[in-house]
mmCIF file of C-alpha atoms in Angstrom:
data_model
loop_
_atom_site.group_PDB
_atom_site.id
_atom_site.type_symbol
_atom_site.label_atom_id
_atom_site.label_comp_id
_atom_site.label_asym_id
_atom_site.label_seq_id
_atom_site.Cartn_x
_atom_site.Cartn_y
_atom_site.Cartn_z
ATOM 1 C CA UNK A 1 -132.184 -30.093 21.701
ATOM 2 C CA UNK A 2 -129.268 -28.125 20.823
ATOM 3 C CA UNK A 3 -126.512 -25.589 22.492
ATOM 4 C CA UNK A 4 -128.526 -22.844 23.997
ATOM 5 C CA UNK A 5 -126.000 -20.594 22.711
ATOM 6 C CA UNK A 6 -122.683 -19.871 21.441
ATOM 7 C CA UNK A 7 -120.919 -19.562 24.792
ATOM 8 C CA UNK A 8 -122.451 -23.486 25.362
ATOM 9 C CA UNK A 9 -120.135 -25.238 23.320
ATOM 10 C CA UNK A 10 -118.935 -28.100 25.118
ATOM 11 C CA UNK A 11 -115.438 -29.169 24.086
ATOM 12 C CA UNK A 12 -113.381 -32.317 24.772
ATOM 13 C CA UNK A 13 -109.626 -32.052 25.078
ATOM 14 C CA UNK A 14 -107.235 -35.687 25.318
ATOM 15 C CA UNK A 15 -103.284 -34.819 26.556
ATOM 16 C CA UNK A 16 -101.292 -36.934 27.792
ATOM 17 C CA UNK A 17 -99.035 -33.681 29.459
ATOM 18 C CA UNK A 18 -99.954 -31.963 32.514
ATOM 19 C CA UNK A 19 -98.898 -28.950 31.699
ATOM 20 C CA UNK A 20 -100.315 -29.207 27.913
ATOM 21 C CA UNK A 21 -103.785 -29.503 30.138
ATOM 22 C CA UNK A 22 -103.669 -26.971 31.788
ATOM 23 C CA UNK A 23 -102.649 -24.656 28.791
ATOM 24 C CA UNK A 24 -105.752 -25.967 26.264
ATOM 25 C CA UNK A 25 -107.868 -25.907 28.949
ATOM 26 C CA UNK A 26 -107.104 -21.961 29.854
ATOM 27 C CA UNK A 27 -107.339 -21.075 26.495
ATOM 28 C CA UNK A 28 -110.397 -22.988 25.786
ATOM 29 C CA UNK A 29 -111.948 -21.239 28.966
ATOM 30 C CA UNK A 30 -110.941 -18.422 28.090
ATOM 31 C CA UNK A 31 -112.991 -18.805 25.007
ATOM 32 C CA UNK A 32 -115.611 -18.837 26.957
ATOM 33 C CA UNK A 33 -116.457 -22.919 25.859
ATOM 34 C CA UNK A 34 -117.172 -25.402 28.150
ATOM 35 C CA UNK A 35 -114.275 -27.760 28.996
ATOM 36 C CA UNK A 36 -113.886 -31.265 29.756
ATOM 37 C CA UNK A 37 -109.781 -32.546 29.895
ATOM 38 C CA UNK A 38 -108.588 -36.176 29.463
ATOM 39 C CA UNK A 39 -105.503 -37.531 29.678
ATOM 40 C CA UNK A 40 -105.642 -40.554 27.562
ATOM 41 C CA UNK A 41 -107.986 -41.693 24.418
ATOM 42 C CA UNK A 42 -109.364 -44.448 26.530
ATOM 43 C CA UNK A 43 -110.873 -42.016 29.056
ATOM 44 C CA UNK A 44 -111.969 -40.202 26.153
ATOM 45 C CA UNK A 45 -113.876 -42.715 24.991
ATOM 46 C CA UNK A 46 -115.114 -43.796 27.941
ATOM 47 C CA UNK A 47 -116.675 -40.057 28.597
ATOM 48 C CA UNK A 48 -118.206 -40.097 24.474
ATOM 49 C CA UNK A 49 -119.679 -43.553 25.308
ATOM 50 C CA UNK A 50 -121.049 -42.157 28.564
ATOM 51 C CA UNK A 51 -122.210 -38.985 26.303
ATOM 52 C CA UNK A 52 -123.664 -41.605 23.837
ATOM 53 C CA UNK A 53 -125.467 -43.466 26.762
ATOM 54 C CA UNK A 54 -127.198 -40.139 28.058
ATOM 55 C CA UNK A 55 -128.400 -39.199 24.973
ATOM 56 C CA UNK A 56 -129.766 -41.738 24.345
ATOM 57 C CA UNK A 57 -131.988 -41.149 27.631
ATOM 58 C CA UNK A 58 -132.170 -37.571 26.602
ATOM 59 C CA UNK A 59 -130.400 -36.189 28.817
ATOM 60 C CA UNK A 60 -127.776 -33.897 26.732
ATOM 61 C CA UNK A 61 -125.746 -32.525 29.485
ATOM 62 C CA UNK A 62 -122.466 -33.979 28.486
ATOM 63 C CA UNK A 63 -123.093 -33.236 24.397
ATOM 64 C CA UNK A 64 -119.815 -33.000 23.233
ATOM 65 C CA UNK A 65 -119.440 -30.271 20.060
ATOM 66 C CA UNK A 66 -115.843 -30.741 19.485
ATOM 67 C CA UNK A 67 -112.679 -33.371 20.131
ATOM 68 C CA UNK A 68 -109.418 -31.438 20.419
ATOM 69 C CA UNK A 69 -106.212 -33.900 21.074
ATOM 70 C CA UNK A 70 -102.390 -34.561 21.420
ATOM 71 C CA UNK A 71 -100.926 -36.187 18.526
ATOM 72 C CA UNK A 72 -98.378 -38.578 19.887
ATOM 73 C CA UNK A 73 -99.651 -40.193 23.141
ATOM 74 C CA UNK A 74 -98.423 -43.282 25.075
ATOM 75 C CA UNK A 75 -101.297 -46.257 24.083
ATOM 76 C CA UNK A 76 -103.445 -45.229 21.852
ATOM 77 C CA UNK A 77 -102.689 -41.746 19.973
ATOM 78 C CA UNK A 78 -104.705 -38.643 18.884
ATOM 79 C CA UNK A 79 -104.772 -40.480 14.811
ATOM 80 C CA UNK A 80 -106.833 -43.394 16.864
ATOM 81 C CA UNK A 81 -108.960 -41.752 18.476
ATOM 82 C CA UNK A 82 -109.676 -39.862 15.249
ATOM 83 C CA UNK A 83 -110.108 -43.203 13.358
ATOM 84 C CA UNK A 84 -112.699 -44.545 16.109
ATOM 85 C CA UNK A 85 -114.622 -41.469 16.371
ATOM 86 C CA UNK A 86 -114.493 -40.935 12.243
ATOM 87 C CA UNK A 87 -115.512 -44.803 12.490
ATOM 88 C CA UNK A 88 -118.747 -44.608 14.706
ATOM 89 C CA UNK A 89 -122.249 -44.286 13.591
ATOM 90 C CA UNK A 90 -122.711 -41.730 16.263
ATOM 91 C CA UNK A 91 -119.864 -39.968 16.791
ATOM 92 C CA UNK A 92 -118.255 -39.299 13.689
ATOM 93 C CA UNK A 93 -120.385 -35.821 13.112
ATOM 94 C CA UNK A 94 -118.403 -34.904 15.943
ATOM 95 C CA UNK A 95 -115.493 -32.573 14.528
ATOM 96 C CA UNK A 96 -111.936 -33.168 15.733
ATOM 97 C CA UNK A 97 -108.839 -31.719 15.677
ATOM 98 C CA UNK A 98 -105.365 -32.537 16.094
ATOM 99 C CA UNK A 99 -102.413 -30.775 18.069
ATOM 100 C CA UNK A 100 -98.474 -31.614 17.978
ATOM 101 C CA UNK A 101 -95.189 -30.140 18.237
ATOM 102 C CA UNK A 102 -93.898 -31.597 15.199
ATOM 103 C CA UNK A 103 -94.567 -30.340 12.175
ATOM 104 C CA UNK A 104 -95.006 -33.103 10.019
ATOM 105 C CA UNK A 105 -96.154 -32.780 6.890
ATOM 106 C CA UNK A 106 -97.036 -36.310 5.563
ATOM 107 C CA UNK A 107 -98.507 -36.335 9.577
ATOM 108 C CA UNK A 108 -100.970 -33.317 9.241
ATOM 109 C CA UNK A 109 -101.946 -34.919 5.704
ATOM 110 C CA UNK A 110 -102.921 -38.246 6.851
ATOM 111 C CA UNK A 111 -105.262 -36.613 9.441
ATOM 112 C CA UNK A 112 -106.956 -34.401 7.756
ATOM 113 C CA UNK A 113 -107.468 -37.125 5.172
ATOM 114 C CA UNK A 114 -109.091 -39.102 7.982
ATOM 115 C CA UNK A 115 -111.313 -35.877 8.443
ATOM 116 C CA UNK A 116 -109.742 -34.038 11.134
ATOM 117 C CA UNK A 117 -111.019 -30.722 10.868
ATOM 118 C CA UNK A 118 -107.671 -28.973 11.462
ATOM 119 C CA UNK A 119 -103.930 -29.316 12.523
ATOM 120 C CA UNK A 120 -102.675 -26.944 15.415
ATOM 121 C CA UNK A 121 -98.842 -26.820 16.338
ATOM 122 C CA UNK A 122 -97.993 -26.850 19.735
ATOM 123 C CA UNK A 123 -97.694 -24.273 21.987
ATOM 124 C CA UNK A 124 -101.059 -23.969 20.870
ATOM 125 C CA UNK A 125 -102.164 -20.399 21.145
ATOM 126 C CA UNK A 126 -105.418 -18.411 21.713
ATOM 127 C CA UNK A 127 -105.525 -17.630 17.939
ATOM 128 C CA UNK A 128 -106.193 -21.257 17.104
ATOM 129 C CA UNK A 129 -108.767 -21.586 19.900
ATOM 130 C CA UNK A 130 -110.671 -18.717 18.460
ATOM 131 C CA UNK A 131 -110.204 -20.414 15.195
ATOM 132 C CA UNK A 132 -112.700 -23.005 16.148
ATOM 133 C CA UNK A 133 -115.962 -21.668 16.087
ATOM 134 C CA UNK A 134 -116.121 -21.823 12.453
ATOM 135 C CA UNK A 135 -115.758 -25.354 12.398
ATOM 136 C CA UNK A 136 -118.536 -25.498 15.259
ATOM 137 C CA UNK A 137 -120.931 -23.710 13.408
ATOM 138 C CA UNK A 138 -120.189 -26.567 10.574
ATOM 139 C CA UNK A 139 -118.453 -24.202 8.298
ATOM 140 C CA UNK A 140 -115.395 -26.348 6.943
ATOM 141 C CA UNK A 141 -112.330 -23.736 6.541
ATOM 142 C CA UNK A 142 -109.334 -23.470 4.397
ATOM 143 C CA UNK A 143 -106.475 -25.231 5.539
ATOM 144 C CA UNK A 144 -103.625 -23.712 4.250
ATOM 145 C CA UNK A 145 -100.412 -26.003 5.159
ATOM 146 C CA UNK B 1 -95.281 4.526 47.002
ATOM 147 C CA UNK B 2 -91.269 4.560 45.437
ATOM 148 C CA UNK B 3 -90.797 1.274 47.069
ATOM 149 C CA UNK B 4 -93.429 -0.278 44.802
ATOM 150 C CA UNK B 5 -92.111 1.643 41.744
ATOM 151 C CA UNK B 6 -88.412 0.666 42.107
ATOM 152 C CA UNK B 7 -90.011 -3.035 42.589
ATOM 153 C CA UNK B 8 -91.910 -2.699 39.593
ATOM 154 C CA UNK B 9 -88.961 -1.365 37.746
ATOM 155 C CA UNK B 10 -87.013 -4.525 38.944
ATOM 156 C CA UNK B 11 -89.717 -6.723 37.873
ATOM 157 C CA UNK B 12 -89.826 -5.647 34.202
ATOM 158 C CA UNK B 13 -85.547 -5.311 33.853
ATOM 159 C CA UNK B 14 -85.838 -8.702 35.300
ATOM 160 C CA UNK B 15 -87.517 -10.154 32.711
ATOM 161 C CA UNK B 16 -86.554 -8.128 29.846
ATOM 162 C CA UNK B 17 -83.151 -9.473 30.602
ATOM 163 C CA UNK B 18 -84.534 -13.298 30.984
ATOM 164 C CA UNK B 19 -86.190 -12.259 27.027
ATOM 165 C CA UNK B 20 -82.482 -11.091 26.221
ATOM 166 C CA UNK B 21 -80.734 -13.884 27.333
ATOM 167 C CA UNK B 22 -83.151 -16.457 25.971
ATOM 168 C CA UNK B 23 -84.226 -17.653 29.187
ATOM 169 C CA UNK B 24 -88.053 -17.529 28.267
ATOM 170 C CA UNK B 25 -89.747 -16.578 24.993
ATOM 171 C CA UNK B 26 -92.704 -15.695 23.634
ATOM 172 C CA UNK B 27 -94.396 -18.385 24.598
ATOM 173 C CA UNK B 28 -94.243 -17.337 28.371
ATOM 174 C CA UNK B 29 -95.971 -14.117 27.455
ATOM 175 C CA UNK B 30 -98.631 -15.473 26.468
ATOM 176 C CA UNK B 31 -99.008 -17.558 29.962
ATOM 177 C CA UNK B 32 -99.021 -14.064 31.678
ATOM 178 C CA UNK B 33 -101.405 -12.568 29.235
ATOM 179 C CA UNK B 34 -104.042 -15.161 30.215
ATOM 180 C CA UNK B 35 -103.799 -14.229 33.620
ATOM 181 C CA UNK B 36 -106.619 -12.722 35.477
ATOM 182 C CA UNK B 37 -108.784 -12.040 38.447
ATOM 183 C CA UNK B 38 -110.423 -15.298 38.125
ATOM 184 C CA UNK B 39 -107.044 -17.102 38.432
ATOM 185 C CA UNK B 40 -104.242 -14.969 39.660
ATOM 186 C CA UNK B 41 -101.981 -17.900 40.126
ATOM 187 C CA UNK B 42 -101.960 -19.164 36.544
ATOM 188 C CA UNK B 43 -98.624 -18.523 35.578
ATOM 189 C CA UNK B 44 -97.184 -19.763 39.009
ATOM 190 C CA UNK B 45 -99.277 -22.806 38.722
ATOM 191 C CA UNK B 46 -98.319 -23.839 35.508
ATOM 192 C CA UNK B 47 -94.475 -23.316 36.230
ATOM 193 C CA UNK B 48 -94.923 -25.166 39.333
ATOM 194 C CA UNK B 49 -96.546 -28.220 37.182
ATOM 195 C CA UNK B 50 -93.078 -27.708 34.948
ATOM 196 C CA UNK B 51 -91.027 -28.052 37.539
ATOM 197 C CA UNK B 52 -92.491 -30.754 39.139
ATOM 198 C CA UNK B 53 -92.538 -33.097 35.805
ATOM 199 C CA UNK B 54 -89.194 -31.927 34.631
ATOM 200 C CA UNK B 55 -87.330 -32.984 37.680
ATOM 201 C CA UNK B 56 -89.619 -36.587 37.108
ATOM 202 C CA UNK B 57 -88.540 -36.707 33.439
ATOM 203 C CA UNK B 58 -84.344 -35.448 34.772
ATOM 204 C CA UNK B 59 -84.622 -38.554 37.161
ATOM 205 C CA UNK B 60 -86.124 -40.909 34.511
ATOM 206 C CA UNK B 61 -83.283 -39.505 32.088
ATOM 207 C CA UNK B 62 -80.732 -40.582 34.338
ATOM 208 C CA UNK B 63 -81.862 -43.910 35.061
ATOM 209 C CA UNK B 64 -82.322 -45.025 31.503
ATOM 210 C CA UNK B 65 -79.216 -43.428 30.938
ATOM 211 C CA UNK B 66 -77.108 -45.624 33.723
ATOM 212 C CA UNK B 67 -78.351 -48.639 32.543
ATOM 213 C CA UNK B 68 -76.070 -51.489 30.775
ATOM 214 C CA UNK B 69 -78.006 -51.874 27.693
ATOM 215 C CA UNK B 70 -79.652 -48.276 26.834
ATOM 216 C CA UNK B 71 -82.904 -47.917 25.348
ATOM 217 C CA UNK B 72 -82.427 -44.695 22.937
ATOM 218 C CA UNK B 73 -86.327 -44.939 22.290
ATOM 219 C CA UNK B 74 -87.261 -44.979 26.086
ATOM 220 C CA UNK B 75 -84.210 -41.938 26.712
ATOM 221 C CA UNK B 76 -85.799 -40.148 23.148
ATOM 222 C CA UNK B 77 -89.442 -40.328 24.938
ATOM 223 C CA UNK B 78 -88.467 -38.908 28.351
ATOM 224 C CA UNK B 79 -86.627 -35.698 25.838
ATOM 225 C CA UNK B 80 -89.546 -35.403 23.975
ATOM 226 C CA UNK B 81 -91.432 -35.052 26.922
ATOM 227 C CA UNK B 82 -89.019 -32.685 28.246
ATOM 228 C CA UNK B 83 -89.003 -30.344 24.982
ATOM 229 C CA UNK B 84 -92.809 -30.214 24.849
ATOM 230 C CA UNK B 85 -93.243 -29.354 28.025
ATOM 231 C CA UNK B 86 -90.759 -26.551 27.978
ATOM 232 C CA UNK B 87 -92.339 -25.703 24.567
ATOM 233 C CA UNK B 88 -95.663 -25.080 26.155
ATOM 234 C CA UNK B 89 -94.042 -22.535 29.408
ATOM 235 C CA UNK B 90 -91.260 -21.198 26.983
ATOM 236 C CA UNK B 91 -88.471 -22.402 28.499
ATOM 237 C CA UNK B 92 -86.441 -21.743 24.904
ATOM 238 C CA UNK B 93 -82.969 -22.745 26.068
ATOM 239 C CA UNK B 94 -84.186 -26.039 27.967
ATOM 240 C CA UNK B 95 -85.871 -26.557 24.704
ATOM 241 C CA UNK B 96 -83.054 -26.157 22.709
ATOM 242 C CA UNK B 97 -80.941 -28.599 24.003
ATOM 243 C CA UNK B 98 -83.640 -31.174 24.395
ATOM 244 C CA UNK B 99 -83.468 -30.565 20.530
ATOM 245 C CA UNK B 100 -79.829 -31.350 20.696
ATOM 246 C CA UNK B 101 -80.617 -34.539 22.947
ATOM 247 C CA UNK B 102 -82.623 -36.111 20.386
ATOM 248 C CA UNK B 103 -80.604 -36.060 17.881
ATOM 249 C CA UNK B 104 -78.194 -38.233 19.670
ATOM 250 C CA UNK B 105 -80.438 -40.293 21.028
ATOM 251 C CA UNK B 106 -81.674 -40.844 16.828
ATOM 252 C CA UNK B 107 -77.653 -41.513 16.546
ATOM 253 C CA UNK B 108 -77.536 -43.827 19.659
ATOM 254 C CA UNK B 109 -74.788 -41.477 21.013
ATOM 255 C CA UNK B 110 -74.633 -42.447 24.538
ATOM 256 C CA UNK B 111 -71.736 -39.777 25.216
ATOM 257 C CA UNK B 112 -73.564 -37.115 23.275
ATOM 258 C CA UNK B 113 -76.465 -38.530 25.446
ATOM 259 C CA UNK B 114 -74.754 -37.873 28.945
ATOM 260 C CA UNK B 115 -73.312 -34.752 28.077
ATOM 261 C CA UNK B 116 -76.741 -33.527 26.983
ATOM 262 C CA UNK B 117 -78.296 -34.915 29.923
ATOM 263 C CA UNK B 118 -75.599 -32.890 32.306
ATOM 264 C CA UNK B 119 -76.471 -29.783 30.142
ATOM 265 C CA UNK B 120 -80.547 -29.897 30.068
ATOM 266 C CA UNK B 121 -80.061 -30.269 34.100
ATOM 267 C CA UNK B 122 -77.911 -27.064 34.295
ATOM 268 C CA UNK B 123 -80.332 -25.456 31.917
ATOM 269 C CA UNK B 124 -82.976 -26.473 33.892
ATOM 270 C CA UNK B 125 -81.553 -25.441 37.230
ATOM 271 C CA UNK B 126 -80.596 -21.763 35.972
ATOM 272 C CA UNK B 127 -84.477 -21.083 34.858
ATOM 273 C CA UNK B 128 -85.865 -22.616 37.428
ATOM 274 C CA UNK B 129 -83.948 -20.648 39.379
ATOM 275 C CA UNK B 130 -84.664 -17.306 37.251
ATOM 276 C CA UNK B 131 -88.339 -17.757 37.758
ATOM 277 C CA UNK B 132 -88.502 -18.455 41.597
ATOM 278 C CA UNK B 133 -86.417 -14.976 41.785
ATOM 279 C CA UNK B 134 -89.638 -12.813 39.684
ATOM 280 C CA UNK B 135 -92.338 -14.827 41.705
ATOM 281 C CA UNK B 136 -90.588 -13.487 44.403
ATOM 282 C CA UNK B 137 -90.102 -9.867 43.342
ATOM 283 C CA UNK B 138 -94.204 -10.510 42.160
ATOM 284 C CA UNK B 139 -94.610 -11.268 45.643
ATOM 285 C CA UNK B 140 -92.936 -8.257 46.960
ATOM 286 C CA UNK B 141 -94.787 -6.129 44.933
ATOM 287 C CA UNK B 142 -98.216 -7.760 45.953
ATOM 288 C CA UNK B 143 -96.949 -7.378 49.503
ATOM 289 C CA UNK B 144 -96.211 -3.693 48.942
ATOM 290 C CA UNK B 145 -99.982 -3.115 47.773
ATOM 291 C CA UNK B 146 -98.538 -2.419 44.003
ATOM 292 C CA UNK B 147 -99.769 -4.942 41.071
ATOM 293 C CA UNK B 148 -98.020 -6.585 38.782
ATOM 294 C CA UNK B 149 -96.520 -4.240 35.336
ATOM 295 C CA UNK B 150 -96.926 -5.936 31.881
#
């Protein structure tokens, strides 16, 4: 069973700043997605292994389509939660991208190498957010750095 | 109703002159442009959210700051904190001198450190400041029965 439509994609966000919430998670709403917002790569994988659980009783409710998440977080960062997720059987179809406020170069390289699906500076704006479908839909995009 | 005009009017000089001065930029546009029916305290809740974790982060600062032995990496997280945060409401000048900050905290500059410190506080004071004055003229203008110009 899949999204029932467009407006049904269910997207996962992982900040470690309140404020940085609350601004991904207006834009993603916004975008008329449906939002879930962590504030640390445990929790997030705590809610995908919860996700993993459930679907594996069928129940898809929780289906994450997309990861989106801070770079540079206290414990573990946004790079590994992007190695785990890249690393699991399950997960890894899951297509994630990766917000900072540094622009980094070598940084956005060594992501998308891992197979993040794209890079988004921070203040992230609505432009990016509406830049996501695509890579919902499976269509992989030109980066252009 | 004039009253709600000349409020209006206030409202928008108000804020063009925060733009002018380099109070806020851009980014704080695009806050208000994401405002709506469905959540007509957005901006106001955000900036409240600001406040609340820049005066945390101001009174972290100044404890790392006083101690013995400083830990540039612990004073250079707080900062970064501080400049993303004020990143994401576009609090430029706040911003800028968290950029400032930084770099002496890379050259383990503890003066450069405590003057930056004294400097992100009065930047931080004035805007804070700024925008408690245009919620209030928002409020006025509410009060009046006008809405809010863009």
């Amino acid at each position: 069973m899949g999204m029932a439509g467009e407006s049904q994609f269910h997207v996962l966000a992982v900040d470690d700043s309140i404020i940085d919430r609350k601004w991904i998670e207006k834009l993603l709403k916004t975008s008329s997605f449906q939002v879930t917002v962590v504030d640390s790569v445990s929790k997030a994988l705590e809610f995908l292994g919860l996700q993993e659980a459930e679907q594996r009783n069928h129940h898809q409710e929780t289906k994450v389509n997309l990861i989106i998440t801070d770079y540079s977080m206290p414990g573990m960062t946004g790079y590994d939660l992007l190695k785990k997720i890249k690393g699991s059987t399950s997960l890894k179809g899951i297509p994630v991208v990766i917000m900072s406020s540094e622009n980094i170069p070598s940084r956005i390289n060594r992501c998308l190498e891992e197979g993040a699906e794209d890079f988004f500076l921070k203040p992230v704006q609505l432009s990016d957010v509406k830049r996501l479908r695509p890579h919902l839909l499976g269509w992989r995009t030109l980066v252009e750095i | 109703m004039d009253g709600v005009v000349q409020l209006q009017r206030q409202l928008l000089d108000y804020t063009a002159l925060l733009f002018q001065e380099g109070f806020l930029n851009d980014q704080f546009t695009q806050l208000q442009q994401l405002q709506d029916e469905t959540n007509p305290d957005f901006v106001v809740e955000v900036v409240s959210l600001f406040f609340e974790d820049s005066e945390r982060l101001l009174n972290e600062l100044a404890n790392t700051l006083d101690q013995q032995s400083i830990d540039f990496r612990k004073v250079d997280s707080h900062v970064h904190q501080l400049k993303g945060s004020s990143s994401s409401i576009g609090a430029q000048r706040v911003q800028n001198v968290c950029i400032a900050f930084r770099n002496f905290c890379d050259a383990q500059n503890t003066e450069g450190c405590l003057k930056c410190l004294q400097q992100v506080k009065n930047e931080y004071s004035l805007v804070k400041n700024k925008l408690e004055t245009l919620f209030k003229l928002e409020q006025q203008i509410l009060a009046a029965g006008g809405s809010i110009p863009m």
